[in-house]
Structure formats: structure tokens, C-alpha cells
mmCIF file of C-alpha atoms and ligand atoms in Angstrom:
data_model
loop_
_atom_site.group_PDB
_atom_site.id
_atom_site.type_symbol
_atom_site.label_atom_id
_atom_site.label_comp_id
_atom_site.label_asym_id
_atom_site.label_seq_id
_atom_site.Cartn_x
_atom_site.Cartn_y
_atom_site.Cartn_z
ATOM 1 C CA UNK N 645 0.000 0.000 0.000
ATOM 2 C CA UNK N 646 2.706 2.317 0.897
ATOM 3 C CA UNK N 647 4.421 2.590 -2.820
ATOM 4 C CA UNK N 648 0.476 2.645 -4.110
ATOM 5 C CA UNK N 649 0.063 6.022 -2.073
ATOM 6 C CA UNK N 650 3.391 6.948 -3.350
ATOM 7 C CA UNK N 651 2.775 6.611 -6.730
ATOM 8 C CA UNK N 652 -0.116 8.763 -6.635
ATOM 9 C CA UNK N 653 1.911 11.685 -5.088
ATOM 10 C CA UNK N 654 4.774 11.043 -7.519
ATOM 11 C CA UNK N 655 2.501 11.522 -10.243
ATOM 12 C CA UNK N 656 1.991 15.233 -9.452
ATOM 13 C CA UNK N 657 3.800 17.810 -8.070
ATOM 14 C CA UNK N 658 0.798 19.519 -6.222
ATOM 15 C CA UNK N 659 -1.064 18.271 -2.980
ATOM 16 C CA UNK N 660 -3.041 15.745 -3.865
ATOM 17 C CA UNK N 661 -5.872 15.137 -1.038
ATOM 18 C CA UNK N 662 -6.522 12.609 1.659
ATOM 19 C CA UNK N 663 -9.975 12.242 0.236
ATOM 20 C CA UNK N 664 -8.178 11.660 -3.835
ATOM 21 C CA UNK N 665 -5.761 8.528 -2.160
ATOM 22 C CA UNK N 666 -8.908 7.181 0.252
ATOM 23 C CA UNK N 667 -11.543 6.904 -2.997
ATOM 24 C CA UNK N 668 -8.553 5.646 -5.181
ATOM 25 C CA UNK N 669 -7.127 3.055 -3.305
ATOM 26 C CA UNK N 670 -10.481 1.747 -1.004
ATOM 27 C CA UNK N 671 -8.451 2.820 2.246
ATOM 28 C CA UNK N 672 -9.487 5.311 5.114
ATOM 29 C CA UNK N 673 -7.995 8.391 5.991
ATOM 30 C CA UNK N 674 -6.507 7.277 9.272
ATOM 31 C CA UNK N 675 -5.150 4.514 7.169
ATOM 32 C CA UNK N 676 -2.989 7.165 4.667
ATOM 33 C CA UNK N 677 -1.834 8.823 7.582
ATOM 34 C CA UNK N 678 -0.584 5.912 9.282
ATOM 35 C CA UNK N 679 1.288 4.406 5.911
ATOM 36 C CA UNK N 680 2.075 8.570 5.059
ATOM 37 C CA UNK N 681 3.971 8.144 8.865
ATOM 38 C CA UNK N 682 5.418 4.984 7.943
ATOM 39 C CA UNK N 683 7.339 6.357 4.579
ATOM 40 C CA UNK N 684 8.698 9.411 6.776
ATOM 41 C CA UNK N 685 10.385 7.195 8.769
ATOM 42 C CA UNK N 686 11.438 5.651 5.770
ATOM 43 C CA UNK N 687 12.910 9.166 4.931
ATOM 44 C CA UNK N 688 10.999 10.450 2.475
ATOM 45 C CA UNK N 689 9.763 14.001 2.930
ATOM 46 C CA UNK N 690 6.107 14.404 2.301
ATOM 47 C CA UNK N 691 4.422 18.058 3.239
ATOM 48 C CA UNK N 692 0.801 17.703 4.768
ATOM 49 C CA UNK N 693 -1.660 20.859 4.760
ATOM 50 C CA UNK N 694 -4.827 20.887 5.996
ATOM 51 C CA UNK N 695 -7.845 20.648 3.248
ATOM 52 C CA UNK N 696 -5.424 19.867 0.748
ATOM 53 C CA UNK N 697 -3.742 17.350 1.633
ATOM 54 C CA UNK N 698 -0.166 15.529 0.954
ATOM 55 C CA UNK N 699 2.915 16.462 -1.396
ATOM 56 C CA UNK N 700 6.204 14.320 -2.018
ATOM 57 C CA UNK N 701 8.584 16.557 -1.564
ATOM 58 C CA UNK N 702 11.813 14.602 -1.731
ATOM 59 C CA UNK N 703 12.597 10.835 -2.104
ATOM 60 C CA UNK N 704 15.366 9.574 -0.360
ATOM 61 C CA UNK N 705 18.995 9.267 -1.934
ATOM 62 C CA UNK N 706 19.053 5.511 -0.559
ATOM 63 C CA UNK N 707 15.068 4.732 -1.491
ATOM 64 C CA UNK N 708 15.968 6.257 -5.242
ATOM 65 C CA UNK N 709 19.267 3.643 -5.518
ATOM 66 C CA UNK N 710 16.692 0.657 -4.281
ATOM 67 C CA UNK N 711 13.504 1.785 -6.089
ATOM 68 C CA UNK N 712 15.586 1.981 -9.769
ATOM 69 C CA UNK N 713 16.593 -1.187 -8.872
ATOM 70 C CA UNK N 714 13.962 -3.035 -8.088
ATOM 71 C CA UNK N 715 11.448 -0.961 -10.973
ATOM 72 C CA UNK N 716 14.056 -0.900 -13.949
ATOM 73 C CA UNK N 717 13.700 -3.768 -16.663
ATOM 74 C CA UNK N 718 16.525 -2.238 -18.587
ATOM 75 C CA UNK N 719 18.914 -4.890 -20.021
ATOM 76 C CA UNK N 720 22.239 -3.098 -19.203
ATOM 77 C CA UNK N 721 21.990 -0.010 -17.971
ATOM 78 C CA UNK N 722 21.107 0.828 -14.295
ATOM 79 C CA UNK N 723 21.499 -2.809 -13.504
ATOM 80 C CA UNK N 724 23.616 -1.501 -10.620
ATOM 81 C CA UNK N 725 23.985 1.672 -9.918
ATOM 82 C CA UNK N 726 25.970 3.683 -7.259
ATOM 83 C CA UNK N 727 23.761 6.835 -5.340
ATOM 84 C CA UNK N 728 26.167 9.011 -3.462
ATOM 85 C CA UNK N 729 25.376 11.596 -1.679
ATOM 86 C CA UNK N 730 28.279 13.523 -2.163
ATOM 87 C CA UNK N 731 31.533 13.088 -4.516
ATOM 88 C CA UNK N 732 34.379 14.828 -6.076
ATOM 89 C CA UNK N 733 33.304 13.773 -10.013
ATOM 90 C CA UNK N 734 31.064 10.809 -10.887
ATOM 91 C CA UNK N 735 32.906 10.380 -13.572
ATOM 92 C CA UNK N 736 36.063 9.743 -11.318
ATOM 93 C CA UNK N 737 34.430 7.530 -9.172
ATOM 94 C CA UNK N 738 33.179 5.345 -12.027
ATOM 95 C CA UNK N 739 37.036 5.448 -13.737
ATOM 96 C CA UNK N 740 37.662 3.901 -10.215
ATOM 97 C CA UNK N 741 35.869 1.085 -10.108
ATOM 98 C CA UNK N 742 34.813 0.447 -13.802
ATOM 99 C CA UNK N 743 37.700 -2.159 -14.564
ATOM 100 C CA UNK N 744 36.023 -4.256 -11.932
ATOM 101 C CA UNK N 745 32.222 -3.583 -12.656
ATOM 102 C CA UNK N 746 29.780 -4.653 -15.432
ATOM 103 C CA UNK N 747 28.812 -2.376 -18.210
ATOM 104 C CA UNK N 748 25.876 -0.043 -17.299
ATOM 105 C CA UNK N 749 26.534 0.209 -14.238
ATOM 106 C CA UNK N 750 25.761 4.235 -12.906
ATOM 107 C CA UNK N 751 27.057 6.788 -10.736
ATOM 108 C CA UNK N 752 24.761 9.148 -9.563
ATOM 109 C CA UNK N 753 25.211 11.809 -7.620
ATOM 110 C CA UNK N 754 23.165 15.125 -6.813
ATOM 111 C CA UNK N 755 26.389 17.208 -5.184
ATOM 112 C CA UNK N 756 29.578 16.868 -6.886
ATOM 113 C CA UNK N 757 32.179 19.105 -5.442
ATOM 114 C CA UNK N 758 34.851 19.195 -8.559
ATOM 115 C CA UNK N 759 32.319 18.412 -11.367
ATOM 116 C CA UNK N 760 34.542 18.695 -14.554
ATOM 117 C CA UNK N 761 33.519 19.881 -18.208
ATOM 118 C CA UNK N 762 36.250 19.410 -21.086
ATOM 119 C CA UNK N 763 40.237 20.514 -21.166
ATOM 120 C CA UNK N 764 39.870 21.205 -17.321
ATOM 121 C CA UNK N 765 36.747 22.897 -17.590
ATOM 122 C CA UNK N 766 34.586 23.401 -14.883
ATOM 123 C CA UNK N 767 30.482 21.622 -14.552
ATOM 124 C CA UNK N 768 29.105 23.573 -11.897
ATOM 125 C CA UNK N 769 26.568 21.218 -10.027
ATOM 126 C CA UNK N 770 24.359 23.920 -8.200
ATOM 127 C CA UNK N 771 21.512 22.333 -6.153
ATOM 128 C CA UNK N 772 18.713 20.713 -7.799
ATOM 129 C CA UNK N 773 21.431 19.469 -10.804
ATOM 130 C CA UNK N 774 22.245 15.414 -11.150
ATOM 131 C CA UNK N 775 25.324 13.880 -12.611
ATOM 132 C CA UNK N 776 25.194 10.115 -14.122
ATOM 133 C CA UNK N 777 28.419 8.618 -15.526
ATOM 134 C CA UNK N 778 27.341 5.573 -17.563
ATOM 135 C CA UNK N 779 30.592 2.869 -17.682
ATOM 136 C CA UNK N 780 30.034 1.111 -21.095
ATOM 137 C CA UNK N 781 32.481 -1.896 -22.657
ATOM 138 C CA UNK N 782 31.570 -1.696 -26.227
ATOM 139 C CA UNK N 783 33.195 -4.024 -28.516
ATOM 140 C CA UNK N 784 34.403 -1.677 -31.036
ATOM 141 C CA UNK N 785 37.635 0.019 -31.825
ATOM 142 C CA UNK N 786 38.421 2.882 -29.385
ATOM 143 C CA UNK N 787 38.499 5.440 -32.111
ATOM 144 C CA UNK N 788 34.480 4.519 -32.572
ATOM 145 C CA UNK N 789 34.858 5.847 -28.248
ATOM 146 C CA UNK N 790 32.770 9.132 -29.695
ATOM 147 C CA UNK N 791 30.119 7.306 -30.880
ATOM 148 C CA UNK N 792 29.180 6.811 -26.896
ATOM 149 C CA UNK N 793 28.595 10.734 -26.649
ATOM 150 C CA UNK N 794 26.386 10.194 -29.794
ATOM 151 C CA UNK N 795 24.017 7.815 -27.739
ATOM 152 C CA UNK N 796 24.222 9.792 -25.058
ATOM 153 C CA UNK N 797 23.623 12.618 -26.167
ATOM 154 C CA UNK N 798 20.250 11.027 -28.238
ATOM 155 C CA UNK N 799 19.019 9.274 -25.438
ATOM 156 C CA UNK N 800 19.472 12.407 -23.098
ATOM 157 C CA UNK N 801 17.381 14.723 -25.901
ATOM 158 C CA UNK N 802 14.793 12.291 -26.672
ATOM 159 C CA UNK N 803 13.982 11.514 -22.505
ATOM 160 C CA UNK N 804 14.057 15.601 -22.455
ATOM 161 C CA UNK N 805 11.221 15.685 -25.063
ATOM 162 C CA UNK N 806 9.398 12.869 -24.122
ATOM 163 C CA UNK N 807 9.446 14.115 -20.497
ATOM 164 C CA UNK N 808 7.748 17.182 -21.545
ATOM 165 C CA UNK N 809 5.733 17.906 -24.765
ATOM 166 C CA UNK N 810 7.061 20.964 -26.994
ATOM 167 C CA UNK N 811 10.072 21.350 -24.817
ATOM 168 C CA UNK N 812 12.324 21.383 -28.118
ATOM 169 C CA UNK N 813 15.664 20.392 -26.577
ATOM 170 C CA UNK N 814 18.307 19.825 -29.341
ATOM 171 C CA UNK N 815 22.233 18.546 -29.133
ATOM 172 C CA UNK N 816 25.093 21.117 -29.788
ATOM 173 C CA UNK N 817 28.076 19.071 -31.084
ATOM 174 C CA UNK N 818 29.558 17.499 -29.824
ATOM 175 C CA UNK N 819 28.451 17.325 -26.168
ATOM 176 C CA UNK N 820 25.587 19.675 -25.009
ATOM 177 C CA UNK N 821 21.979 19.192 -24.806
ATOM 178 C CA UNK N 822 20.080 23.054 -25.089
ATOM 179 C CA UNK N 823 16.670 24.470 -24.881
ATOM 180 C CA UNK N 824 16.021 28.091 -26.791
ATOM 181 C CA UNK N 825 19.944 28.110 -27.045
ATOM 182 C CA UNK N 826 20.457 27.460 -23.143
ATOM 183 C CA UNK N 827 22.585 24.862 -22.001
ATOM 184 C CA UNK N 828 20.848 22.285 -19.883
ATOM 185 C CA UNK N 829 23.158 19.713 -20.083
ATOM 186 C CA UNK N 830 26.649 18.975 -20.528
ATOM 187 C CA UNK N 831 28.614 15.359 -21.571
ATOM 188 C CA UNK N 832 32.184 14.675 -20.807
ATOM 189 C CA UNK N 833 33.156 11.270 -22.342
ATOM 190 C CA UNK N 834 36.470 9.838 -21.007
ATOM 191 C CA UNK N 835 38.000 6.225 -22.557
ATOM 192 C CA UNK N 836 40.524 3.441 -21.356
ATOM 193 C CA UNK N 837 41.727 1.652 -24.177
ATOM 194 C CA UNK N 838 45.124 -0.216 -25.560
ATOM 195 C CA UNK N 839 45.727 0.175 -29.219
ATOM 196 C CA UNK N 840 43.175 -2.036 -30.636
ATOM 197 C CA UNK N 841 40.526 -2.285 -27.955
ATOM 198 C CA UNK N 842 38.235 -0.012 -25.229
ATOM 199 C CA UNK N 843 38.888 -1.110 -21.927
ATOM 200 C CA UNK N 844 36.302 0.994 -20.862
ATOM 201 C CA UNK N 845 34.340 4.362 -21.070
ATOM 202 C CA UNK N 846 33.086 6.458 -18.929
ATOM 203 C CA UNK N 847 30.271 9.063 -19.905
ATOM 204 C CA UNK N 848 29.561 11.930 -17.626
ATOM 205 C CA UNK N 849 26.394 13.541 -17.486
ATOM 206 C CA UNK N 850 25.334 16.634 -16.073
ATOM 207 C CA UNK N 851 21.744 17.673 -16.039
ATOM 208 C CA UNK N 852 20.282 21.089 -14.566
ATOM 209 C CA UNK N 853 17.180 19.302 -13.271
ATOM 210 C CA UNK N 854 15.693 21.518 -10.909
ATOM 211 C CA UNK N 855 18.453 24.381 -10.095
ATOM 212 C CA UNK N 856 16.956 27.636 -10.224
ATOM 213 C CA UNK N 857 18.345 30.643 -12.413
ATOM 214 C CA UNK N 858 20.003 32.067 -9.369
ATOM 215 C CA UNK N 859 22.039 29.104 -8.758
ATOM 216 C CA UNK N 860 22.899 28.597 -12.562
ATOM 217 C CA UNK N 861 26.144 29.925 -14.570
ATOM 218 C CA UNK N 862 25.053 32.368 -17.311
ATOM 219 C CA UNK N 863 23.547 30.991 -20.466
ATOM 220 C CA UNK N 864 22.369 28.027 -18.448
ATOM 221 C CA UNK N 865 18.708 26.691 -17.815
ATOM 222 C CA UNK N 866 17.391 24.090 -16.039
ATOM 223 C CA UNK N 867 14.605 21.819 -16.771
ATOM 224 C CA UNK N 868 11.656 23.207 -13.959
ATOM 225 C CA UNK N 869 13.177 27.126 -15.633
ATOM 226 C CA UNK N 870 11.632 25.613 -18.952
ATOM 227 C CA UNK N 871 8.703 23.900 -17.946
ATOM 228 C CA UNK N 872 7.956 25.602 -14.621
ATOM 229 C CA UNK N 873 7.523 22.148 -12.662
ATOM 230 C CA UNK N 874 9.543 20.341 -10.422
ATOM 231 C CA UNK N 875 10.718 16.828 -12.169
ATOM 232 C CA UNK N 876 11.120 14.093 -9.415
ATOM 233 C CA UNK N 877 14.738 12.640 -9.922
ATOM 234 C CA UNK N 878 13.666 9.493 -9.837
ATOM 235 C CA UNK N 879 11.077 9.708 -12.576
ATOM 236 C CA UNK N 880 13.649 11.398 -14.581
ATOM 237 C CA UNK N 881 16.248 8.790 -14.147
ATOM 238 C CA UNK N 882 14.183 5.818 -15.064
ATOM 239 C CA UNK N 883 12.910 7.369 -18.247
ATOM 240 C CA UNK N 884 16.500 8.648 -19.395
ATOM 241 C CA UNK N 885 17.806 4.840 -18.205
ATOM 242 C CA UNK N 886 15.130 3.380 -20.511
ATOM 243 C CA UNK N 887 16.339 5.361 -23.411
ATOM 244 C CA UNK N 888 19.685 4.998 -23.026
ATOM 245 C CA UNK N 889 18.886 0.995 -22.608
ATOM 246 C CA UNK N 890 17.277 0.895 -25.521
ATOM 247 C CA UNK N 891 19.438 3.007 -27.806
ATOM 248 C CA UNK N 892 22.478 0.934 -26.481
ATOM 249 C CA UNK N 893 21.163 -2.098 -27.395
ATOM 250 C CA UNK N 894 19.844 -0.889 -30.826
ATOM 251 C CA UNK N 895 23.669 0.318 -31.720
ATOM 252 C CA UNK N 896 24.988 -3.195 -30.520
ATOM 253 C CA UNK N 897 22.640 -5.099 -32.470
ATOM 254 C CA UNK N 898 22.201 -2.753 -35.250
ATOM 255 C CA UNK N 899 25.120 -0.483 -35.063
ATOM 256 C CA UNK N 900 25.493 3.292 -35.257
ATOM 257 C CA UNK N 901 23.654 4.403 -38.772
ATOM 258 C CA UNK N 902 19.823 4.783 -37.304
ATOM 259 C CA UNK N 903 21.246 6.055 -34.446
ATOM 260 C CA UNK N 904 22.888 8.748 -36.404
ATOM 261 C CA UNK N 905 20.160 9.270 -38.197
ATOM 262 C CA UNK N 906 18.177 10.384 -34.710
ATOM 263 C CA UNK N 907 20.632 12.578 -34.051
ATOM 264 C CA UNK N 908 20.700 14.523 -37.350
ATOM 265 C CA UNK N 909 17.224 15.220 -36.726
ATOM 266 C CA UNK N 910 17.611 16.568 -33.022
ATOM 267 C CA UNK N 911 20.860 18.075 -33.952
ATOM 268 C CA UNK N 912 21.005 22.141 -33.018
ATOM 269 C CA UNK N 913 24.365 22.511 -35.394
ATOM 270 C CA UNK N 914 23.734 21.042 -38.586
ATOM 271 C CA UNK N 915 23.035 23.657 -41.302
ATOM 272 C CA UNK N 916 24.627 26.483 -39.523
ATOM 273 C CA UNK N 917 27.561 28.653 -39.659
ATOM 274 C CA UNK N 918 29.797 28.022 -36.771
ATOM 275 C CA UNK N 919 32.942 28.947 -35.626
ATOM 276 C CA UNK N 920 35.392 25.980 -34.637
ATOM 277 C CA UNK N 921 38.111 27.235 -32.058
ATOM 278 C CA UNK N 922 40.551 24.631 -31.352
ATOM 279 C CA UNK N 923 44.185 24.797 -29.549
ATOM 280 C CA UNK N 924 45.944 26.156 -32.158
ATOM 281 C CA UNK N 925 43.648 27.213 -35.028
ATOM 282 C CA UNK N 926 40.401 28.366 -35.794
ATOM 283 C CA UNK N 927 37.480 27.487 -38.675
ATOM 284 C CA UNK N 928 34.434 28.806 -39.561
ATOM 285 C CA UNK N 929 31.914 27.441 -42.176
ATOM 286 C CA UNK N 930 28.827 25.847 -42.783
ATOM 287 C CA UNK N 931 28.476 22.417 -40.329
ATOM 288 C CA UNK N 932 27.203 19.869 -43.087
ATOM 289 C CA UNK N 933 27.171 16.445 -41.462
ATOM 290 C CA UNK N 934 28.327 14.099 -38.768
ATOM 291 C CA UNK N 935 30.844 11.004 -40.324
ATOM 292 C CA UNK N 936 29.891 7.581 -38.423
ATOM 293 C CA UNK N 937 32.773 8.130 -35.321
ATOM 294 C CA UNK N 938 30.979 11.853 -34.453
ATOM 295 C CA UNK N 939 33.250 14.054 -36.447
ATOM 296 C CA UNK N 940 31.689 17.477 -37.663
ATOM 297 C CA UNK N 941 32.121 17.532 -41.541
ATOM 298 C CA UNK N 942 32.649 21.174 -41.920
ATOM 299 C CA UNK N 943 32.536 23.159 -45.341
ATOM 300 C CA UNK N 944 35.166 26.004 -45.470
ATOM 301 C CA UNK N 945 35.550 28.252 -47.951
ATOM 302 C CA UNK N 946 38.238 26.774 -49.503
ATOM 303 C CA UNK N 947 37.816 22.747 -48.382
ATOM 304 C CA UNK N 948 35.889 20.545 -46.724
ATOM 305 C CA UNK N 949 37.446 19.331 -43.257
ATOM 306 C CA UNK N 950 36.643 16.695 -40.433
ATOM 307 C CA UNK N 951 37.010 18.383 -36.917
ATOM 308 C CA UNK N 952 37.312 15.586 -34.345
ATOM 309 C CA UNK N 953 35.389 16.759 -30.720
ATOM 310 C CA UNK N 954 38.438 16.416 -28.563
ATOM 311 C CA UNK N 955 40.273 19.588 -28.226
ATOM 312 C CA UNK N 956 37.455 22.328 -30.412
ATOM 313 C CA UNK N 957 34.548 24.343 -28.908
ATOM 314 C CA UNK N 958 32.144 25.363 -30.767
ATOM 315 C CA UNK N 959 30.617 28.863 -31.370
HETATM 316 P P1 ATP D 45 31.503 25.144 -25.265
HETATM 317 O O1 ATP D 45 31.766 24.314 -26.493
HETATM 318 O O2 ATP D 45 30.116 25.679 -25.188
HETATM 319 O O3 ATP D 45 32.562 26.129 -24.968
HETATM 320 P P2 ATP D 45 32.008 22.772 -23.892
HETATM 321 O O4 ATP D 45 30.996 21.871 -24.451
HETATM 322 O O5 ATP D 45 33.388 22.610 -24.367
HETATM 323 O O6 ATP D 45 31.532 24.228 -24.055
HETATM 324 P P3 ATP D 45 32.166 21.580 -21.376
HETATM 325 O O7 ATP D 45 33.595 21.414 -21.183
HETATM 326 O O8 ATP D 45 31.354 20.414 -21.782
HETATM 327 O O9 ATP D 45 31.934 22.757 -22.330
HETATM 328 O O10 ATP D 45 31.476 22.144 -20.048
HETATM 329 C C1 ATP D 45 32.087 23.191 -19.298
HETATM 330 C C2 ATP D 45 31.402 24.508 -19.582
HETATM 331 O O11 ATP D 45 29.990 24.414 -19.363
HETATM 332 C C3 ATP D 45 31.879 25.582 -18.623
HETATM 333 O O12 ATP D 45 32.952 26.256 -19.183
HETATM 334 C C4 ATP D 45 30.644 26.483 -18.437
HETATM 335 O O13 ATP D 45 30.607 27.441 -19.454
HETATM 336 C C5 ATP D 45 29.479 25.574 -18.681
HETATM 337 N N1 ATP D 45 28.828 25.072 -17.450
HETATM 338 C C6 ATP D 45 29.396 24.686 -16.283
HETATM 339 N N2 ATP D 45 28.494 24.219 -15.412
HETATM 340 C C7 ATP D 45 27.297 24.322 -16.026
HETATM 341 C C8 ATP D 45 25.946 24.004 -15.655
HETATM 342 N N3 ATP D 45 25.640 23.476 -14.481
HETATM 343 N N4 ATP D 45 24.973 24.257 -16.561
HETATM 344 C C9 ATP D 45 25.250 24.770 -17.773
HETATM 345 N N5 ATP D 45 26.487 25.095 -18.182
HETATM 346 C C10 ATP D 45 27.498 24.870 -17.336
#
């Protein structure tokens, strides 16, 4: 009874009355209250206001790590996963210990304290952000490693828009995820490998779920900024696990050209005029297409060139 009553208040983010749960579930009143005291102790925070009743306001870090669990039928990823409530980088932790664990195993964590972005960048991880580093073991030679932040990057878009009708969030190449040219999200894909094989990689990623514009660097948004509601992490996780499951498994059965495909059409870059700026050099012209390892195929005035993601921003 007590994950019935708490999948009715997970399913909205107002107060949903004692009166709603009693006629939906065939259960008194004094029965809620007793099973609302029970999942306190449990430590999950849930508001209560006279006439209107009860509000989930937080799920525990330690009931999130059991409930994905126990509620995921994903194939590979999230079959174990690693809540913390604190850490350095997720995507240190999982370098750590992914020699030793299974692909798809997750990090999560809501409060990293050195989150970092690309060439020693910073990821800022203000309150109300998450960071998931995925370790995946993909047969493939390492220089197809990009390819992960391909998947990513697609599975990341397409939970976005699935999460919320007409939200329009679209992928920046290599490695960002924005809505009306904000960035939401940020991917930092790191690889193990020997010359002809990937030991491992590890793909960070760092989503503005419910940070507020205060707490947010400039040109950032978050996802309650764009649709004005608080997005339970755990609902948010299980949908973005499910995509990524799927689209994992669809690129090791099928390999990478559907996949690509996706991508094109959520892609923010394709079509425009950008401006390449790498370590030594800069390019501008007209992004054309993506090659099958992630490369931008860019059109110059005087050639066309590949520009690999490693060491180029884009503007
Ligand atoms: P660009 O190509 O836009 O210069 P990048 O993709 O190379 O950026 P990353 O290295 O992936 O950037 O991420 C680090 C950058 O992201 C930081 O320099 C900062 O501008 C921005 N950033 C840091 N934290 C956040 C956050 N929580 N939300 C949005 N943007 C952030």
C-alpha cells in the first residue's frame, strides 16, 4: 500500500488530497496517515496541509538507488547503480571502479564538489542538478569511443522531449543538450583503451534538473526554468535509463547508422555557420554532417574538413 500512495503523489507535483488517495485506493484516511507516517520514517519528505492534503517533496537518496533497482527492466543499464550523496566527479568515481564492474553500471550523484567539463573545464553542479556517468564496454575500436557521446547525447534529448511535450531540446556538437539556445546539459566522455581495444568508457552527465536561475552559470537553464515544474529525480532517471537501454542495445545489435540518423534530426548545429576554435587554429563554415565516429564535416571556404570533438569548442 505504501508505494500505491506513493505513486499517486509522484505523479503530481501539487497536494493531492486525503480524500483523492482514500476513494482511489479503497483505504481510510486514518489509514494514509498511518502508511504517510510509515514512509517518513522511511525518509521520504512528504508536506501535509490541511484541506489539501499531501505532497512528495523529496525521495530519499538511498530509497531512489533501491527503487531503480527493483522498478528498472533495462537490459544493461542501471542494472547496478551507485547513489552518493556527495563526490568529487562521478565520472572519477566510475574510472575507479569500472575495470572491476559490469557495463551499465551508474554513478549518480546530486552534489559533486569538482564536477569537470572538457580541457579542465569546470560543470558547476548547483543544487537541484544530477550527474550520471554511464561505464560502457563496447566491442568496437576505441576510435568509434565518440560514438558513446552520440548515444548519449540522443538518449538524453529524446527523454528531455518525451518528459515534456514541446520542450524542443536539441544537441550542440559534440556534447551539449540546449533548450532556446540554453545549455541544460553537458557530456564529458572519457576512454581506457590499448591500441586495438576499449577497456572501458566512462560518460559523464550533467543535467540542470531543478536548479533555479540564481544558482545557474550564465547561459544556463534548467529543466523546472523551462517547464515551470519540479521533475522528481527518480522519474527522470528511469525514463533517461530506458532510453539509453534501448538506444544501447539498438547500436549493438544494429550499429550506429539509425542512431545517427536520430541525431541529425535533433541536432542544433547542422546547417549552420559556426565557428570551430581549437588549440591552435580556428574554422568557420557551414556544419554539413556528422561522419559515423561523431566528427563534424565542416565546409570552409576553400575545403571541406573533419574536426574531431576532442580539443574544439564550438561557437
Ligand atoms: P563550449 O563548447 O560551449 O565552450 P564545452 O561543451 O566545451 O563548451 P564543457 O567542457 O562540456 O563545455 O562544459 C564546461 C562549460 O559548461 C563551462 O565552461 C561552463 O561554461 C558551462 N557550465 C558549467 N556548469 C554548467 C551548468 N551546471 N549548466 C550549464 N552550463 C554549465
Amino acid at each position: 500500500m505504501k508505494s500505491k500512495i506513493l505513486e499517486i503523489l509522484e505523479k503530481r507535483s501539487t497536494f493531492v488530497s486525503g480524500e483523492e488517495i482514500s476513494k482511489e485506493l479503497g483505504i481510510s484516511r486514518a489509514a494514509i496517515w498511518k502508511h504517510i507516517q510509515k514512509l517518513r520514517e522511511l525518509g521520504y519528505e512528504i508536506e501535509s496541509k490541511t484541506n489539501e492534503g499531501y505532497k512528495l517533496i523529496k525521495t530519499p537518496d538511498s530509497q531512489i538507488q533501491y527503487e531503480l533497482e527493483r522498478l528498472l527492466n533495462t537490459k544493461i543499464i542501471g542494472k547496478k547503480i551507485l547513489f552518493l550523496k556527495e563526490v568529487d566527479s562521478t565520472n572519477n568515481r566510475a574510472k575507479q571502479i569500472a575495470l572491476e564492474e559490469k557495463e551499465g553500471t551508474v554513478v549518480i550523484s546530486e552534489k559533486q564538489t569538482s564536477g569537470r567539463g572538457r580541457r579542465g573545464r569546470n560543470w558547476e553542479s548547483p543544487e537541484g542538478g544530477i550527474a550520471i556517468s554511464f561505464i560502457l564496454k563496447p566491442n568496437v575500436s576505441p576510435e568509434r569511443a565518440p560514438q558513446m557521446t552520440l548515444i548519449s547525447s540522443l538518449a538524453l534529448v529524446e527523454t528531455l522531449n518525451t518528459i515534456h511535450n514541446g520542450l524542443n531540446a536539441k544537441i550542440k556538437w559534440p556534447n551539449d543538450i540546449l533548450i532556446s539556445g540554453r545549455k541544460i546539459s553537458g557530456i564529458l566522455t572519457e576512454l581506457s583503451a590499448d591500441m586495438e581495444k576499449i577497456n572501458y568508457v566512462v560518460v559523464g552527465v550533467g543535467v540542470n534538473l531543478n536548479s533555479t536561475i540564481e544558482n545557474l552559470p550564465e547561459n544556463a537553464t534548467s529543466l523546472e526554468i523551462e517547464t515551470k515544474e519540479q521533475v522528481p529525480v527518480k522519474q527522470f532517471l528511469k525514463s533517461f535509463f530506458n532510453h539509453y537501454d534501448k538506444l544501447y542495445l539498438e547500436y549493438l545489435n544494429g550499429g550506429i547508422d539509425q542512431i545517427i540518423e536520430r541525431w541529425k534530426k535533433n541536432s542544433d548545429t547542422l546547417g549552420k555557420k559556426v565557428k570551430i576554435i581549437g588549440i591552435n587554429e580556428t574554422y568557420e563554415g557551414l556544419a554539413k554532417d556528422i561522419d559515423e565516429n561523431g566528427a563534424l564535416i565542416l565546409e570552409t571556404n576553400e575545403k571541406e574538413i573533419r574536426v574531431y570533438s576532442g580539443d574544439v569548442s564550438l561557437r
